[in-house]
Amino acid sequence: MERIWTDFANSLWHDWKGHGQSEDRLMQIKWQQFFLDRYQYIHIQEPSAAEGQRMLELRDSLIEAAGSLARGEMLKDEDIDFYNQIMHKKCLFPEIIKQDEGLELTYAGSILDWDDILADIVIDFAKTVIEEDPSRIRICDNENCRWIFYDETRNRRQRYCDDKLCGNLMKVRRFRAKKKEELED
Ligand SMILES: [Zn+2]
């Protein structure tokens, strides 16, 4: 399932079919527009250079933290300090809103700029780590993909971001490798 923080972290996009090509989409207007629309952040200006720097810092920190958590490690003290600083700089007001799927607790109404969004992203991340199960945080097993996701499956065995995409690709690769081995034997 997509979350605010995983979507944000996944703005560093890797070509899952390729061999290590990646594209940093964080500062691309097109990616920013997708992200703002998806989470209903409205009337947000383009980030300033300083905001852009802070966005990048948080994004890279979340990628690293997701990797550590996926390996079963705890968050580092300095990371916790960093996340607290981001939340403390801002004052977000929660409100209950009605959605088609039911009620939702959101901070979106008090979000006015990218620094507010960063605080919201950290809150979302903290909720996953504290209120949910951090051992369900995964990095896609296709090493070219490295998509960050939260494993919602019952058996907790989701290895790929998407079984139809990366899952199939890896199945085909394993099959071909096996075939090749058989031919070489
Ligand atoms: Zn993947």
mmCIF file of C-alpha atoms and ligand atoms in Angstrom:
data_model
loop_
_atom_site.group_PDB
_atom_site.id
_atom_site.type_symbol
_atom_site.label_atom_id
_atom_site.label_comp_id
_atom_site.label_asym_id
_atom_site.label_seq_id
_atom_site.Cartn_x
_atom_site.Cartn_y
_atom_site.Cartn_z
ATOM 1 C CA MET A 1 0.000 0.000 0.000
ATOM 2 C CA GLU A 2 1.189 3.501 -0.754
ATOM 3 C CA ARG A 3 1.697 5.923 2.067
ATOM 4 C CA ILE A 4 2.697 9.550 2.118
ATOM 5 C CA TRP A 5 6.186 8.746 3.364
ATOM 6 C CA THR A 6 6.806 5.772 1.046
ATOM 7 C CA ASP A 7 5.599 7.778 -1.967
ATOM 8 C CA PHE A 8 7.914 10.596 -0.945
ATOM 9 C CA ALA A 9 10.875 8.247 -0.440
ATOM 10 C CA ASN A 10 10.152 6.549 -3.777
ATOM 11 C CA SER A 11 10.687 9.850 -5.625
ATOM 12 C CA LEU A 12 14.202 8.491 -6.153
ATOM 13 C CA TRP A 13 13.055 6.199 -8.910
ATOM 14 C CA HIS A 14 14.994 3.169 -10.106
ATOM 15 C CA ASP A 15 14.414 1.481 -13.434
ATOM 16 C CA TRP A 16 13.123 -1.865 -12.187
ATOM 17 C CA LYS A 17 13.608 -3.502 -15.605
ATOM 18 C CA GLY A 18 17.061 -2.078 -16.077
ATOM 19 C CA HIS A 19 20.462 -2.428 -14.561
ATOM 20 C CA GLY A 20 20.944 0.308 -12.073
ATOM 21 C CA GLN A 21 19.597 3.360 -13.928
ATOM 22 C CA SER A 22 17.819 5.768 -11.645
ATOM 23 C CA GLU A 23 16.108 9.107 -11.865
ATOM 24 C CA ASP A 24 15.651 11.600 -9.062
ATOM 25 C CA ARG A 25 12.127 12.910 -9.526
ATOM 26 C CA LEU A 26 11.846 14.897 -6.300
ATOM 27 C CA MET A 27 12.515 18.272 -7.918
ATOM 28 C CA GLN A 28 10.544 17.553 -11.089
ATOM 29 C CA ILE A 29 7.382 19.661 -11.358
ATOM 30 C CA LYS A 30 5.521 16.681 -12.781
ATOM 31 C CA TRP A 31 6.338 14.466 -9.796
ATOM 32 C CA GLN A 32 5.562 17.273 -7.316
ATOM 33 C CA GLN A 33 2.171 17.821 -8.944
ATOM 34 C CA PHE A 34 1.361 14.099 -8.757
ATOM 35 C CA PHE A 35 2.328 14.036 -5.079
ATOM 36 C CA LEU A 36 0.378 17.191 -4.182
ATOM 37 C CA ASP A 37 -2.738 15.953 -5.985
ATOM 38 C CA ARG A 38 -2.555 12.504 -4.502
ATOM 39 C CA TYR A 39 -2.535 13.757 -0.929
ATOM 40 C CA GLN A 40 -4.794 16.738 -1.544
ATOM 41 C CA TYR A 41 -2.247 19.352 -0.567
ATOM 42 C CA ILE A 42 -3.720 22.384 -2.239
ATOM 43 C CA HIS A 43 -2.349 25.834 -3.070
ATOM 44 C CA ILE A 44 1.243 24.797 -2.448
ATOM 45 C CA GLN A 45 3.870 26.938 -4.158
ATOM 46 C CA GLU A 46 6.929 25.506 -5.825
ATOM 47 C CA PRO A 47 9.598 24.782 -3.221
ATOM 48 C CA SER A 48 12.266 27.430 -2.611
ATOM 49 C CA ALA A 49 15.921 26.395 -2.938
ATOM 50 C CA ALA A 50 16.167 26.023 0.850
ATOM 51 C CA GLU A 51 12.965 23.975 1.005
ATOM 52 C CA GLY A 52 14.268 21.833 -1.845
ATOM 53 C CA GLN A 53 17.394 21.142 0.181
ATOM 54 C CA ARG A 54 15.327 20.091 3.210
ATOM 55 C CA MET A 55 13.095 17.905 1.021
ATOM 56 C CA LEU A 56 16.146 16.112 -0.319
ATOM 57 C CA GLU A 57 17.618 15.635 3.148
ATOM 58 C CA LEU A 58 14.418 14.134 4.506
ATOM 59 C CA ARG A 59 13.886 11.941 1.430
ATOM 60 C CA ASP A 60 17.394 10.472 1.668
ATOM 61 C CA SER A 61 17.052 9.988 5.397
ATOM 62 C CA LEU A 62 13.776 8.088 4.930
ATOM 63 C CA ILE A 63 15.346 5.828 2.283
ATOM 64 C CA GLU A 64 18.148 4.981 4.690
ATOM 65 C CA ALA A 65 15.795 4.516 7.633
ATOM 66 C CA ALA A 66 13.524 2.240 5.577
ATOM 67 C CA GLY A 67 16.557 0.105 4.707
ATOM 68 C CA SER A 68 17.566 -0.166 8.380
ATOM 69 C CA LEU A 69 14.047 -0.989 9.531
ATOM 70 C CA ALA A 70 13.662 -3.574 6.751
ATOM 71 C CA ARG A 71 16.830 -5.244 8.067
ATOM 72 C CA GLY A 72 15.321 -5.304 11.557
ATOM 73 C CA GLU A 73 17.450 -2.482 12.955
ATOM 74 C CA MET A 74 16.158 0.344 15.140
ATOM 75 C CA LEU A 75 16.087 4.006 14.211
ATOM 76 C CA LYS A 76 19.283 5.814 15.229
ATOM 77 C CA ASP A 77 19.132 8.506 17.926
ATOM 78 C CA GLU A 78 20.319 11.170 15.489
ATOM 79 C CA ASP A 79 17.555 10.210 13.059
ATOM 80 C CA ILE A 80 14.956 10.536 15.803
ATOM 81 C CA ASP A 81 16.356 14.001 16.664
ATOM 82 C CA PHE A 82 16.229 14.972 12.996
ATOM 83 C CA TYR A 83 12.582 13.853 12.637
ATOM 84 C CA ASN A 84 11.610 15.616 15.870
ATOM 85 C CA GLN A 85 13.180 18.846 14.641
ATOM 86 C CA ILE A 86 11.143 18.708 11.452
ATOM 87 C CA MET A 87 7.892 18.168 13.378
ATOM 88 C CA HIS A 88 8.694 20.803 16.017
ATOM 89 C CA LYS A 89 9.287 23.507 13.445
ATOM 90 C CA LYS A 90 5.674 23.272 12.372
ATOM 91 C CA CYS A 91 2.288 23.491 13.950
ATOM 92 C CA LEU A 92 -0.201 21.240 12.200
ATOM 93 C CA PHE A 93 -3.802 20.925 13.239
ATOM 94 C CA PRO A 94 -5.495 17.587 12.896
ATOM 95 C CA GLU A 95 -9.057 17.449 11.684
ATOM 96 C CA ILE A 96 -11.561 14.738 10.916
ATOM 97 C CA ILE A 97 -12.861 14.772 7.368
ATOM 98 C CA LYS A 98 -15.380 12.624 5.543
ATOM 99 C CA GLN A 99 -14.076 10.516 2.669
ATOM 100 C CA ASP A 100 -15.899 8.018 0.472
ATOM 101 C CA GLU A 101 -14.264 5.204 2.452
ATOM 102 C CA GLY A 102 -15.213 6.725 5.809
ATOM 103 C CA LEU A 103 -13.721 9.170 8.240
ATOM 104 C CA GLU A 104 -10.105 10.186 8.040
ATOM 105 C CA LEU A 105 -7.814 12.071 10.369
ATOM 106 C CA THR A 106 -5.794 14.555 8.365
ATOM 107 C CA TYR A 107 -3.552 17.560 8.772
ATOM 108 C CA ALA A 108 -4.093 18.695 5.178
ATOM 109 C CA GLY A 109 -6.182 21.750 6.151
ATOM 110 C CA SER A 110 -3.262 23.381 7.974
ATOM 111 C CA ILE A 111 -0.658 22.570 5.350
ATOM 112 C CA LEU A 112 0.478 25.665 3.481
ATOM 113 C CA ASP A 113 3.980 25.005 2.187
ATOM 114 C CA TRP A 114 6.553 22.269 1.610
ATOM 115 C CA ASP A 115 7.953 22.524 5.139
ATOM 116 C CA ASP A 116 4.461 21.736 6.446
ATOM 117 C CA ILE A 117 4.333 18.783 4.080
ATOM 118 C CA LEU A 118 7.675 17.531 5.406
ATOM 119 C CA ALA A 119 6.253 17.577 8.926
ATOM 120 C CA ASP A 120 3.189 15.656 7.701
ATOM 121 C CA ILE A 121 5.454 13.098 6.002
ATOM 122 C CA VAL A 122 7.410 12.585 9.222
ATOM 123 C CA ILE A 123 4.168 12.148 11.203
ATOM 124 C CA ASP A 124 3.044 9.528 8.680
ATOM 125 C CA PHE A 125 6.402 7.750 8.926
ATOM 126 C CA ALA A 126 6.354 7.871 12.750
ATOM 127 C CA LYS A 127 2.863 6.342 12.762
ATOM 128 C CA THR A 128 4.078 3.428 10.642
ATOM 129 C CA VAL A 129 7.073 2.847 12.898
ATOM 130 C CA ILE A 130 5.291 3.334 16.229
ATOM 131 C CA GLU A 131 1.667 2.369 15.745
ATOM 132 C CA GLU A 132 2.047 -0.216 13.035
ATOM 133 C CA ASP A 133 4.642 -2.905 12.474
ATOM 134 C CA PRO A 134 8.048 -1.607 11.323
ATOM 135 C CA SER A 135 9.121 -5.179 10.522
ATOM 136 C CA ARG A 136 6.655 -5.029 7.620
ATOM 137 C CA ILE A 137 8.621 -2.284 5.905
ATOM 138 C CA ARG A 138 10.234 -3.775 2.792
ATOM 139 C CA ILE A 139 12.584 -2.851 0.008
ATOM 140 C CA CYS A 140 11.625 -4.633 -3.217
ATOM 141 C CA ASP A 141 13.741 -7.771 -3.656
ATOM 142 C CA ASN A 142 14.444 -6.869 -7.270
ATOM 143 C CA GLU A 143 17.733 -5.130 -6.597
ATOM 144 C CA ASN A 144 17.267 -2.877 -9.627
ATOM 145 C CA CYS A 145 13.951 -1.624 -8.258
ATOM 146 C CA ARG A 146 14.434 -0.931 -4.548
ATOM 147 C CA TRP A 147 10.871 0.389 -4.198
ATOM 148 C CA ILE A 148 9.937 0.966 -0.560
ATOM 149 C CA PHE A 149 6.608 -0.451 0.601
ATOM 150 C CA TYR A 150 4.676 -1.733 3.591
ATOM 151 C CA ASP A 151 3.857 -5.430 3.484
ATOM 152 C CA GLU A 152 0.126 -5.783 4.226
ATOM 153 C CA THR A 153 -0.109 -9.461 3.315
ATOM 154 C CA ARG A 154 -1.396 -11.907 5.881
ATOM 155 C CA ASN A 155 1.655 -14.174 5.691
ATOM 156 C CA ARG A 156 4.085 -11.227 5.711
ATOM 157 C CA ARG A 157 5.950 -12.671 2.777
ATOM 158 C CA GLN A 158 5.608 -10.003 0.124
ATOM 159 C CA ARG A 159 9.031 -9.782 -1.491
ATOM 160 C CA TYR A 160 8.318 -7.577 -4.478
ATOM 161 C CA CYS A 161 6.692 -4.179 -4.775
ATOM 162 C CA ASP A 162 4.339 -5.693 -7.332
ATOM 163 C CA ASP A 163 3.980 -9.374 -8.135
ATOM 164 C CA LYS A 164 2.880 -8.659 -11.702
ATOM 165 C CA LEU A 165 5.846 -6.408 -12.437
ATOM 166 C CA CYS A 166 8.966 -7.126 -10.397
ATOM 167 C CA GLY A 167 7.672 -10.511 -9.219
ATOM 168 C CA ASN A 168 7.159 -11.746 -12.781
ATOM 169 C CA LEU A 169 10.388 -10.250 -14.036
ATOM 170 C CA MET A 170 12.381 -12.049 -11.358
ATOM 171 C CA LYS A 171 10.510 -15.292 -12.017
ATOM 172 C CA VAL A 172 11.437 -15.077 -15.696
ATOM 173 C CA ARG A 173 15.053 -14.293 -14.799
ATOM 174 C CA ARG A 174 15.256 -17.250 -12.416
ATOM 175 C CA PHE A 175 13.709 -19.487 -15.073
ATOM 176 C CA ARG A 176 16.205 -18.328 -17.696
ATOM 177 C CA ALA A 177 19.150 -18.745 -15.322
ATOM 178 C CA LYS A 178 18.007 -22.286 -14.554
ATOM 179 C CA LYS A 179 17.579 -23.084 -18.253
ATOM 180 C CA LYS A 180 21.060 -21.763 -18.936
ATOM 181 C CA GLU A 181 22.491 -23.902 -16.148
ATOM 182 C CA GLU A 182 20.766 -26.974 -17.559
ATOM 183 C CA LEU A 183 22.150 -26.279 -21.027
ATOM 184 C CA GLU A 184 25.644 -25.806 -19.675
ATOM 185 C CA ASP A 185 25.525 -29.028 -17.639
HETATM 186 ZN ZN ZN B 1 9.940 -3.689 -7.429
#
